[in-house]
XYZ file of C-alpha atoms in Angstrom:
573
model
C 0.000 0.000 0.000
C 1.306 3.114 -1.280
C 0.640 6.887 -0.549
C 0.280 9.396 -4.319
C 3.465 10.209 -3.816
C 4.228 6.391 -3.900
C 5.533 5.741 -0.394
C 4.870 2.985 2.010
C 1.754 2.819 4.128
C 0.479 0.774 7.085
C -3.354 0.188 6.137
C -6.017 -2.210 7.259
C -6.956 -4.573 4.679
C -10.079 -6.349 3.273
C -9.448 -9.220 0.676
C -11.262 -11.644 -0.744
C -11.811 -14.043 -3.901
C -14.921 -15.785 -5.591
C -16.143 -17.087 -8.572
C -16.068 -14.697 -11.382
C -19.364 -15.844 -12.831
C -21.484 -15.373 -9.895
C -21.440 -11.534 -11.135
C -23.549 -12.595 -14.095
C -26.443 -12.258 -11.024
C -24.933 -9.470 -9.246
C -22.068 -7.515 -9.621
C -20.048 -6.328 -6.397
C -19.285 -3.492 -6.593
C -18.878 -1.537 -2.946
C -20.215 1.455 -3.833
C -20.687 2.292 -0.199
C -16.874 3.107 0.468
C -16.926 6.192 -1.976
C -20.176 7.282 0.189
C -17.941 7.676 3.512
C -16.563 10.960 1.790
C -17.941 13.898 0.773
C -18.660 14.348 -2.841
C -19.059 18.199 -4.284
C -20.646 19.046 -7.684
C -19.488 22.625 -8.211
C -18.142 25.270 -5.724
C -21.502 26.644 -4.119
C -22.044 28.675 -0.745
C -25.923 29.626 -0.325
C -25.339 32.567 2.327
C -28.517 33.086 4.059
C -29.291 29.505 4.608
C -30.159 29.636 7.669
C -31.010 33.079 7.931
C -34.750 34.050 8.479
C -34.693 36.452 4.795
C -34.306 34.501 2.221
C -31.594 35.359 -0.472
C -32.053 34.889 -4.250
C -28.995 33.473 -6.369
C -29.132 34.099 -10.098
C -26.074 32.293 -11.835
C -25.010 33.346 -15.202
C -23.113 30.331 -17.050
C -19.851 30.517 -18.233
C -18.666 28.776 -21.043
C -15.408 30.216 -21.982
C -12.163 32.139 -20.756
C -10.311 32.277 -18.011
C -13.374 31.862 -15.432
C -14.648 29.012 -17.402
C -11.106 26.936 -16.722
C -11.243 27.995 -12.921
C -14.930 26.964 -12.267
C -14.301 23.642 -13.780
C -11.061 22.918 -11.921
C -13.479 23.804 -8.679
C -15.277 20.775 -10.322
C -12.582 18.721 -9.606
C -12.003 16.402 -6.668
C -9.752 18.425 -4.358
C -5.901 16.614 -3.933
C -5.752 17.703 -0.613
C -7.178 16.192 2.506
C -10.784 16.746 3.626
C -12.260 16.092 6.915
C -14.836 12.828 6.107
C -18.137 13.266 6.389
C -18.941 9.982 8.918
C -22.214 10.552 10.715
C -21.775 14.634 10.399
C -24.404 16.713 8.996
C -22.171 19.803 9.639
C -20.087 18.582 6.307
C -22.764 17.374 4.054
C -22.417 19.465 0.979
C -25.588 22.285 1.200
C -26.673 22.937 -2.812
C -29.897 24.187 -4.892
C -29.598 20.454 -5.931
C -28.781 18.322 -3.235
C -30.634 20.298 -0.805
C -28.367 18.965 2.586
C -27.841 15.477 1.078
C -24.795 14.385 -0.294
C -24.001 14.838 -3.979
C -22.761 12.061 -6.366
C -19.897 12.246 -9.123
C -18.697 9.681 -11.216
C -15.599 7.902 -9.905
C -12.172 8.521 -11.436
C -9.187 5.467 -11.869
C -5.660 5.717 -12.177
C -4.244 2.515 -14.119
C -1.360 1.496 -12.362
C -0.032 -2.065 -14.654
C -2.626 -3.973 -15.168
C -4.877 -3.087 -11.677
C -7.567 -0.913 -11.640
C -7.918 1.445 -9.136
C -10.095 3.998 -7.603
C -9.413 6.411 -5.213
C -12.960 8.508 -3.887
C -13.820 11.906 -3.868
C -12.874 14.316 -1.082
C -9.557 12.493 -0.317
C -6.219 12.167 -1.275
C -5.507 10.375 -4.864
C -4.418 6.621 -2.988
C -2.735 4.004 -4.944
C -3.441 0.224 -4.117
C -0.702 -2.207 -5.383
C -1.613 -5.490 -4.321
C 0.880 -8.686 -4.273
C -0.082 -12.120 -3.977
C 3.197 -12.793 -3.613
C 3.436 -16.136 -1.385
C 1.023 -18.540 -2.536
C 3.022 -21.688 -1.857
C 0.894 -23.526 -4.476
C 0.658 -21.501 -7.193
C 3.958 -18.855 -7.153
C 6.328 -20.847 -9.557
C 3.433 -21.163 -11.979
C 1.899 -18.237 -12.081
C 2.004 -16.737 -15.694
C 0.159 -13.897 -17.722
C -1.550 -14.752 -21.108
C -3.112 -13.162 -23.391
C -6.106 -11.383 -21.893
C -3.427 -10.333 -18.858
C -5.301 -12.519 -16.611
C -3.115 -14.193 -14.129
C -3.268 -17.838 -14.256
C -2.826 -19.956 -10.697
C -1.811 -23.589 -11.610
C -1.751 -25.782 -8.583
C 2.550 -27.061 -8.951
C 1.008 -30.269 -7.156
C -2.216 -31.113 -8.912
C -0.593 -32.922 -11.703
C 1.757 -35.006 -9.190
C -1.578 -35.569 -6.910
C -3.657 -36.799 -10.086
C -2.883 -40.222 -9.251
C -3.546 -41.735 -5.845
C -1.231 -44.620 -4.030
C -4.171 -46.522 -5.540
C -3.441 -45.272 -9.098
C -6.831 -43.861 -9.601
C -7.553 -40.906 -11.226
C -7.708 -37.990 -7.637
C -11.483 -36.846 -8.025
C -12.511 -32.791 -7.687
C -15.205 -32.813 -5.367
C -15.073 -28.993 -3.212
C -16.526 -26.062 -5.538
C -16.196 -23.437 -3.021
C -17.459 -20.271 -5.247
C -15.535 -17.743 -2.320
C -12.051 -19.170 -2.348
C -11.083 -16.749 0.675
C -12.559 -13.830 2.662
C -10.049 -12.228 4.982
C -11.721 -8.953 6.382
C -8.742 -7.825 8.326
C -5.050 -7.723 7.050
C -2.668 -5.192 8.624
C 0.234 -4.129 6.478
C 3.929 -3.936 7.920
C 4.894 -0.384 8.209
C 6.280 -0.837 4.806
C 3.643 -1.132 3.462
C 3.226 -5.019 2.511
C 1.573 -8.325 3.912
C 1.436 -11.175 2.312
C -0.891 -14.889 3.394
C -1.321 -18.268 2.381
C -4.246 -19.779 0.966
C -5.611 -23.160 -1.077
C -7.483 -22.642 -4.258
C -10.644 -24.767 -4.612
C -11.224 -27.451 -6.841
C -13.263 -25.267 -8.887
C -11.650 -25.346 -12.282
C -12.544 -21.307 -12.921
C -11.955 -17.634 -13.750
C -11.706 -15.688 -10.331
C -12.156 -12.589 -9.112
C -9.288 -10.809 -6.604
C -10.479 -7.978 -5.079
C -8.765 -5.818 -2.080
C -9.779 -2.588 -0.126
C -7.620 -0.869 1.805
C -8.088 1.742 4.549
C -5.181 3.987 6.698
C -5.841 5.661 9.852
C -6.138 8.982 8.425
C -9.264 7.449 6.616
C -7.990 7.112 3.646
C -9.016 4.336 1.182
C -8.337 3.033 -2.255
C -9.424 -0.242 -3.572
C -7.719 -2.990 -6.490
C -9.585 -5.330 -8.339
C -7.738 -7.995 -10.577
C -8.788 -11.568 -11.787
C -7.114 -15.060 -11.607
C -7.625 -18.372 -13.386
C -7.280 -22.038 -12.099
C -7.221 -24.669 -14.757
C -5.530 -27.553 -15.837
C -3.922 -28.557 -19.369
C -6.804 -31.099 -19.199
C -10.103 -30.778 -17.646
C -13.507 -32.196 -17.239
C -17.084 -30.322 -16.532
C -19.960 -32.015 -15.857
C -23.100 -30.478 -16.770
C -26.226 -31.687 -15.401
C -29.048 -30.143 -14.232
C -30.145 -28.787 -10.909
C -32.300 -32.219 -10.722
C -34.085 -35.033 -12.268
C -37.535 -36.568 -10.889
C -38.731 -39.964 -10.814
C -38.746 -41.864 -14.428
C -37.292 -39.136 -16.172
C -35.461 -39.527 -19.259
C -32.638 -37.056 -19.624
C -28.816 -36.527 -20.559
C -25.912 -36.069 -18.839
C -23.353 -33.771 -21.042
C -19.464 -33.888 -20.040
C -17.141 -31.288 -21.215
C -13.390 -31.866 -21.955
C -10.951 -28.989 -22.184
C -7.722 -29.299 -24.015
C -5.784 -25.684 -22.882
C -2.652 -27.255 -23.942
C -0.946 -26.607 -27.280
C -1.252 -29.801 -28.335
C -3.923 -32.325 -29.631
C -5.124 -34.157 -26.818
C -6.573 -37.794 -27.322
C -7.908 -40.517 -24.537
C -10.488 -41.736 -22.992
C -13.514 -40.246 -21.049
C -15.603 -42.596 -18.382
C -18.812 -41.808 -16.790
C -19.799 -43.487 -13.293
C -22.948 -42.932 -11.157
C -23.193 -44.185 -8.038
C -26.150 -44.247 -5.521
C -24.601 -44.925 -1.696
C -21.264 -46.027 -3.146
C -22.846 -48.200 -5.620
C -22.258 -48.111 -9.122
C -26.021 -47.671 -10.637
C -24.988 -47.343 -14.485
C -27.007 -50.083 -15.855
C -29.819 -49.365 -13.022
C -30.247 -45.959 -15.070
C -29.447 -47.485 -18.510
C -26.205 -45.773 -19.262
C -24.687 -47.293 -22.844
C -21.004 -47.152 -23.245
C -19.734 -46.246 -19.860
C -16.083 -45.303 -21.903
C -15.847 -43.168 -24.613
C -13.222 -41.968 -27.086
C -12.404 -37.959 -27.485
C -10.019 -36.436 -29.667
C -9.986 -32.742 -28.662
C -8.154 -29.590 -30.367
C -5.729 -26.943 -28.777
C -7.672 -24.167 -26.751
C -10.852 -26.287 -27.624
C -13.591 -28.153 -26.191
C -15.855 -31.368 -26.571
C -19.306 -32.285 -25.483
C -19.922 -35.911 -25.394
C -23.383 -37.110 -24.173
C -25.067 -40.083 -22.423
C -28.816 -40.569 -22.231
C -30.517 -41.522 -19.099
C -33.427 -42.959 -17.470
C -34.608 -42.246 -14.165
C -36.239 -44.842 -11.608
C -38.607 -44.536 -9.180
C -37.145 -43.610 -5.651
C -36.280 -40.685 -4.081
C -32.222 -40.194 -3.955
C -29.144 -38.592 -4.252
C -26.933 -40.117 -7.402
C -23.625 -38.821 -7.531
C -22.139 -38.083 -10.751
C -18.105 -38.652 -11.502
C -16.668 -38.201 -15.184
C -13.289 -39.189 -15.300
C -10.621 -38.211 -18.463
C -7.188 -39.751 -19.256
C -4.643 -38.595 -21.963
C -1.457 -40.275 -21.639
C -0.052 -38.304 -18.525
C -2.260 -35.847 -18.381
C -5.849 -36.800 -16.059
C -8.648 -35.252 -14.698
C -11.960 -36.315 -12.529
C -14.935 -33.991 -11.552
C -17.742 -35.074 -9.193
C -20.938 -33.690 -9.320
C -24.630 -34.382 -6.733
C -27.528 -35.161 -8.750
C -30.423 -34.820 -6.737
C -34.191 -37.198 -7.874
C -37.002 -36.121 -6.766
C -40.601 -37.328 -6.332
C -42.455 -36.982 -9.575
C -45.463 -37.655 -7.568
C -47.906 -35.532 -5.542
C -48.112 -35.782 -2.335
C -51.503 -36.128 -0.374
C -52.419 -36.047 3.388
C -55.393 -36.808 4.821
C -55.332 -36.198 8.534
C -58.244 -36.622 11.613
C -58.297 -35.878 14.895
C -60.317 -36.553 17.899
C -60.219 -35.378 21.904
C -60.236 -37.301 24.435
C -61.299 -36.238 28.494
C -60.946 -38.968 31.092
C -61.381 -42.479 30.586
C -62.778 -42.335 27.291
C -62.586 -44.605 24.220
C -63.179 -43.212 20.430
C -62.907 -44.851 16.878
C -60.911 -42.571 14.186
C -60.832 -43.164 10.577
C -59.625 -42.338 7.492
C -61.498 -43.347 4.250
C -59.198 -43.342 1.049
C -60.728 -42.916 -2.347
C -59.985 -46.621 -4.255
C -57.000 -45.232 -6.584
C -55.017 -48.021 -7.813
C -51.818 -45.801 -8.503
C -51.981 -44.345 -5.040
C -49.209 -45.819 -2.551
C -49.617 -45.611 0.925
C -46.570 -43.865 2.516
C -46.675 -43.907 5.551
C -49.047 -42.822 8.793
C -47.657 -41.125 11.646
C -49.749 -40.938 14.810
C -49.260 -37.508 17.269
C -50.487 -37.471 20.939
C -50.813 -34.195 22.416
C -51.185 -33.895 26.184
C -53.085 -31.165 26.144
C -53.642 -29.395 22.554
C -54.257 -25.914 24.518
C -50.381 -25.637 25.086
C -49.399 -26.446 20.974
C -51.916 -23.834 20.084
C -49.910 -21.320 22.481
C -46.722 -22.180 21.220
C -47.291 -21.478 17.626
C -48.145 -17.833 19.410
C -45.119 -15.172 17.437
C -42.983 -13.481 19.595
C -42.969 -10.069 18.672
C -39.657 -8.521 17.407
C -38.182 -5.817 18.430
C -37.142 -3.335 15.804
C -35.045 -0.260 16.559
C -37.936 2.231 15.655
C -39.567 3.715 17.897
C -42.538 5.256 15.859
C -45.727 5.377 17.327
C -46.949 2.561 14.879
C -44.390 -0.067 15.902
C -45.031 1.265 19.751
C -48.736 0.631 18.926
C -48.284 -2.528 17.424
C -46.064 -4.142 20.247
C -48.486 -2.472 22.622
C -52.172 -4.494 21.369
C -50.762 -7.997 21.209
C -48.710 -7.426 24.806
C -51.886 -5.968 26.352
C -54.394 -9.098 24.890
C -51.773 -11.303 26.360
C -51.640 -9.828 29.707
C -55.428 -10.337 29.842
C -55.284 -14.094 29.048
C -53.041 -14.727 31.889
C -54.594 -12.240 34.154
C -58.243 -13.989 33.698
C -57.118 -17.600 33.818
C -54.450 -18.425 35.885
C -54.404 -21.576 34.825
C -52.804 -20.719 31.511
C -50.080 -18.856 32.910
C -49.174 -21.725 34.696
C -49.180 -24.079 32.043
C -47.534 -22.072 29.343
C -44.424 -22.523 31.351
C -44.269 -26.521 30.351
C -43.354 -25.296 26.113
C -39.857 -25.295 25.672
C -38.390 -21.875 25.242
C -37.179 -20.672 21.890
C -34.857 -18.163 20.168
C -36.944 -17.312 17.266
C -40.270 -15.550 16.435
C -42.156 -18.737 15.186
C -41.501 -22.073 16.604
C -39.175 -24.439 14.349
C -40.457 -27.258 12.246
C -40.442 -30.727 14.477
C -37.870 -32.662 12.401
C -39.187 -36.151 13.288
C -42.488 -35.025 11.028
C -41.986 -37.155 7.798
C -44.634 -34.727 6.326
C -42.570 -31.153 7.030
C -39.386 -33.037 6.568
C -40.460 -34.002 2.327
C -42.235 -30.316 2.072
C -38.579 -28.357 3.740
C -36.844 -31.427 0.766
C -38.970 -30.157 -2.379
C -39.462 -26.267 -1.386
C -36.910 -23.429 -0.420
C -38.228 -23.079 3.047
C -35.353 -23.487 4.715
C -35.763 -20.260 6.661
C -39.154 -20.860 7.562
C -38.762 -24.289 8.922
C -35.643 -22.773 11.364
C -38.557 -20.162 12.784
C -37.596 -17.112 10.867
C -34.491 -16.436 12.615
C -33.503 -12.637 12.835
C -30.818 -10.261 14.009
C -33.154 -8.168 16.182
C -34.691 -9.290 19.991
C -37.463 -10.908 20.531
C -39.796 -10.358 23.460
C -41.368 -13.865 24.887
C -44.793 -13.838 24.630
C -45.531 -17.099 26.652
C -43.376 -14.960 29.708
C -46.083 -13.817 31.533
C -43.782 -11.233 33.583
C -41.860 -9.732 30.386
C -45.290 -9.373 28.488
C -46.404 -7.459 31.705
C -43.281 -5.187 31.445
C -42.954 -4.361 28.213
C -46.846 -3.866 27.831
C -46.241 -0.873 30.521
C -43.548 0.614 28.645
C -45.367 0.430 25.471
C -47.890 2.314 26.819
C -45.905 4.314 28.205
C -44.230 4.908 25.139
C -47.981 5.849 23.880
C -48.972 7.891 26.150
C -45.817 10.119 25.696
C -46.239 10.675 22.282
C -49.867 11.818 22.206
C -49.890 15.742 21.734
C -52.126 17.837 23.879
C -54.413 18.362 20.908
C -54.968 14.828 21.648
C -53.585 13.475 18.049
C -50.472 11.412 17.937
C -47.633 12.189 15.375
C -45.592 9.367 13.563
C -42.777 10.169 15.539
C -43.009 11.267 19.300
C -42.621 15.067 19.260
C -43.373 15.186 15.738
C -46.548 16.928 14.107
C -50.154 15.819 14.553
C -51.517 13.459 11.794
C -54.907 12.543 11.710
C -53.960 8.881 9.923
C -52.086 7.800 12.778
C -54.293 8.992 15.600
C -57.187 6.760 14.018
C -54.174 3.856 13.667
C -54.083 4.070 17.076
C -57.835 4.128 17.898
C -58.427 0.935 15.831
C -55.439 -0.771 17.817
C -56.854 0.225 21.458
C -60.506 -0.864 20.458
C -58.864 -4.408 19.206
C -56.888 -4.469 22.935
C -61.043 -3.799 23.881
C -62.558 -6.158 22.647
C -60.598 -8.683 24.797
C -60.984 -7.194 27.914
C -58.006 -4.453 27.883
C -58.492 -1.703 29.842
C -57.404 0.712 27.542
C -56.812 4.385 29.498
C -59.927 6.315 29.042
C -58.363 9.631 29.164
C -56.084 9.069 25.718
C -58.820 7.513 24.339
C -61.314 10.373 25.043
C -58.546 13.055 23.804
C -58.231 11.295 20.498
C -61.490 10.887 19.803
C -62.165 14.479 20.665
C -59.087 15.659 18.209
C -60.636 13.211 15.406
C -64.249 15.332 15.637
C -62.587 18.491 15.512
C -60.282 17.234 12.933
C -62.662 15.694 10.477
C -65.560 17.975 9.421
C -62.143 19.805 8.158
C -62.051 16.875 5.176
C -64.979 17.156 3.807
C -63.333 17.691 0.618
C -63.935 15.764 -2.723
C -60.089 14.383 -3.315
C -58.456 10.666 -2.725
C -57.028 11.321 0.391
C -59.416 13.317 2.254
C -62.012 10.518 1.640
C -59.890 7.427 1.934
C -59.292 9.214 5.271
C -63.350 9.771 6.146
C -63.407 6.170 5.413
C -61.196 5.211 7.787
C -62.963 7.460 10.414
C -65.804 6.659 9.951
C -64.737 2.619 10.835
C -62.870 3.464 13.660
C -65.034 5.970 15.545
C -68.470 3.317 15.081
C -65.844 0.800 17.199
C -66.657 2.940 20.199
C -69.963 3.289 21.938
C -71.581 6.674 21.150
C -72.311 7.145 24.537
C -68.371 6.962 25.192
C -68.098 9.984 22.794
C -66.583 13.364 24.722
């Protein structure tokens, strides 16, 4: 890491590799770093901005002379240092066109060799030279071609090809991120250098670095490497095959040597270690390929599917005199079936027996699964637990208040009127997330989470934010208090509540909060009578004031008129 004047730095570093083509989907490009600066559009001071007269500013363009070259070197991103803007409004740029928000230019680059690099606006010009300088595996082969790409050829992959068993060594970990190492510090020189094994992945890579001084200074290198082999094999197949499918399995060989490459390709698929060629009714396991320099060859096998539900695992295997390679791929099947459930239920209090059954339609190509019996002590307590605990956002609006508040407050009423249940609720396991996780002995959720991408949903919806237990009858009590608290701070003495305590009246979000006390109402909350009689007296002032024939002044009678007929009339102030 180097200053502009090119001398040694001592930065903290962020590096990291992955897969080139996964920016077909997205590209990464960290626009946020450039943000942690200021960024000017043209040399503006609006005197009088915060003066009580306003000031008028007429600017006359310039388009020529010696002005002209001046105003656009103000344009320019300054070479000396600026103080950052981090979490200051004092600094934010004030402009007819930004208007107190920061402005955006387009980002400059200095090409230093073959790096690209970009230093942001408001801070000194910084030049990035990064070195991968001591990858044990790859420094004695690392070479440029053509493009100027560097290319990392693992020394020891052609002596590993071969096992003590003289089979062809297999490549079975893609990794797309080959390393992410979010904090490097440099030597005061300037350097730092660390080790690291390339995946399998046979692949164009991208090497990125950002680095950042204590002066807050950043600048940021981008470069890309290759892994590949003289000879190589790629197996495509698709993301999966269901039962009695009839597909193909296409193998690619790569010749990236200079010289005509001919052997023999082999295609194995195994099911639990077994070999399952002829189960699938794969012709010619071993097949000829002749392939040219810098070329490639597709060579195909047709297959059919059976019935069962499976993982296959799919290994092509090439050999050309000395030269070998072996890819292993997963190759998930499917049911190609629907699924049906048909499920009863019956209660049982005391002593009691009862008869429960299920009547299946006569469908000769249905199969009978499998029937799984559940016994629930008391079906009271799995009702409760499927209860969300609420999550605690970091907002403290008066609709999140209000919305924490009603579902708290109906709580607190269940356990205040029955006892019982706050007893009982103590018996369900306690959890971590907002919905309870799927039971992973339950055949039925454990097929659905298989053929569906509900992996999330089945873990509860974990999140990053608290959670407040609503089967703890003590925090619900709390936190109901302080939500109401909360509430009862924030109403204005107008009566209304803003969006934001201390904020201005709206009449939107004094009816949001009517609806939500006469919900806590109807199950037995005692809602204070004195907000509620405030509101409701700001609402009839504020209403007859709407009569007015546009979309928002009726959508908003609408709503009035819903919330207000919630309360008794004789309840009106």
């Amino acid at each position: 890491v180097s200053d502009k004047d090119k001398k040694p730095v001592s930065a903290e570093v962020l590096t990291l590799m992955y897969d080139r083509s996964l920016e077909y989907y997205f590209s990464s490009q960290y626009p946020w770093l450039n943000e942690l600066y200021n960024q000017r559009l043209s040399l503006e001071y609006n005197y009088g901005f915060d003066s009580a007269k306003p000031m008028t500013i007429y600017q006359v363009p310039v388009t020529e002379g010696v002005l002209q070259k001046i105003l656009k070197s103000f344009e320019q991103p300054l070479e000396d240092f600026q103080i950052p803007g981090l979490r200051s409004w004092q600094t934010w740029p004030r402009s007819r066109k930004t208007r107190g928000l920061q402005g955006r230019l387009k980002s400059s680059s200095d090409d230093i060799g073959d790096m690209n690099m970009s230093a942001a606006y408001g801070a000194p010009k910084a030049v990035f030279k990064a070195k991968i300088d001591n990858l044990k595996e790859a420094e004695s082969a690392a070479q440029s071609n053509e493009g100027g790409e560097k290319i990392l050829q693992d020394k020891k992959l052609e002596e590993k090809s071969l096992n003590s068993e003289g089979l062809v060594a297999t490549r079975r970990e893609f990794a797309d991120t080959a390393f992410f190492k979010p904090h490097i510090v440099t030597s005061p020189d300037g350097k730092a250098s660390f080790s690291l094994k390339v995946p399998e992945q046979l692949t164009a890579w991208k090497v990125k670095a950002f680095a950042f001084t204590k002066d807050v200074q950043e600048a940021t290198a981008t470069q890309e490497a290759v892994t590949r082999k003289d000879l190589m094999v790629r197996i495509d197949v698709p993301r999966f095959f269901r039962e009695k499918d009839k597909g193909t399995i296409t193998v690619f060989v790569h010749n990236e040597g200079k010289e005509l490459l001919k052997g023999q390709l082999k295609l194995e698929v195994s099911e639990e270690g077994v070999n399952i060629n002829s189960k699938i009714k794969v012709k010619d396991n071993s097949k000829e390929f002749s392939v040219e320099p810098h070329a490639q060859k597709s060579i195909d096998w047709a297959i059919e599917i059976p019935s069962g539900v499976t993982t296959y695992k799919v290994r092509a295997q090439a050999v050309s005199g000395k030269l070998t390679d072996a890819e292993e791929r997963p190759l998930p099947i499917l049911p190609s079936r629907e699924r049906l459930t048909e499920s009863r239920f019956v209660s049982l209090t005391g002593n009691v027996a009862k008869k429960m059954e299920i009547n299946l339609n006569n469908d000769p190509t249905r199969i009978n699964e499998s029937m799984t019996l559940q016994v629930d002590p008391q079906l009271f307590l799995t009702v409760m637990n499927t209860i969300p605990f609420l999550v605690q956002y970091p907002h403290e609006c008066v609709e999140q208040t209000l919305n924490k508040y009603v579902p708290l407050a109906i709580m607190h009423q269940v356990y205040e009127k029955h006892p019982e249940v706050k007893q009982a609720v103590s018996k369900i396991p306690k959890r971590s997330t907002p919905l309870p996780a799927w039971e992973k002995d339950d055949p039925n959720r454990l097929m659905k989470l298989m053929e569906t991408p509900w992996m999330w949903e089945s873990q509860g919806r974990p999140t990053i934010w608290p959670i407040i237990d609503m089967l703890e009858p003590s925090t619900v009590k709390a936190k109901e208090s302080e939500s109401l608290e909360k509430l009862r701070n924030a109403q204005l003495p107008s009566g209304a509540f803003p969006w934001w305590s201390g904020g201005a009246a709206d009449p939107y979000m004094t009816l949001y909060v009517l609806d939500g006390f006469a919900q806590a109402r109807r199950y037995g909350v005692e809602v204070p009578r004195d907000m509620i009689d405030r509101a409701l007296s700001y609402v009839n002032q504020e209403i007859p004031l709407r009569l007015k024939p546009e979309a928002y002044e009726l959508s908003l009678i609408a709503m009035a008129s819903y919330v207000v007929t919630s309360y008794p009339e004789n309840e009106f102030p």
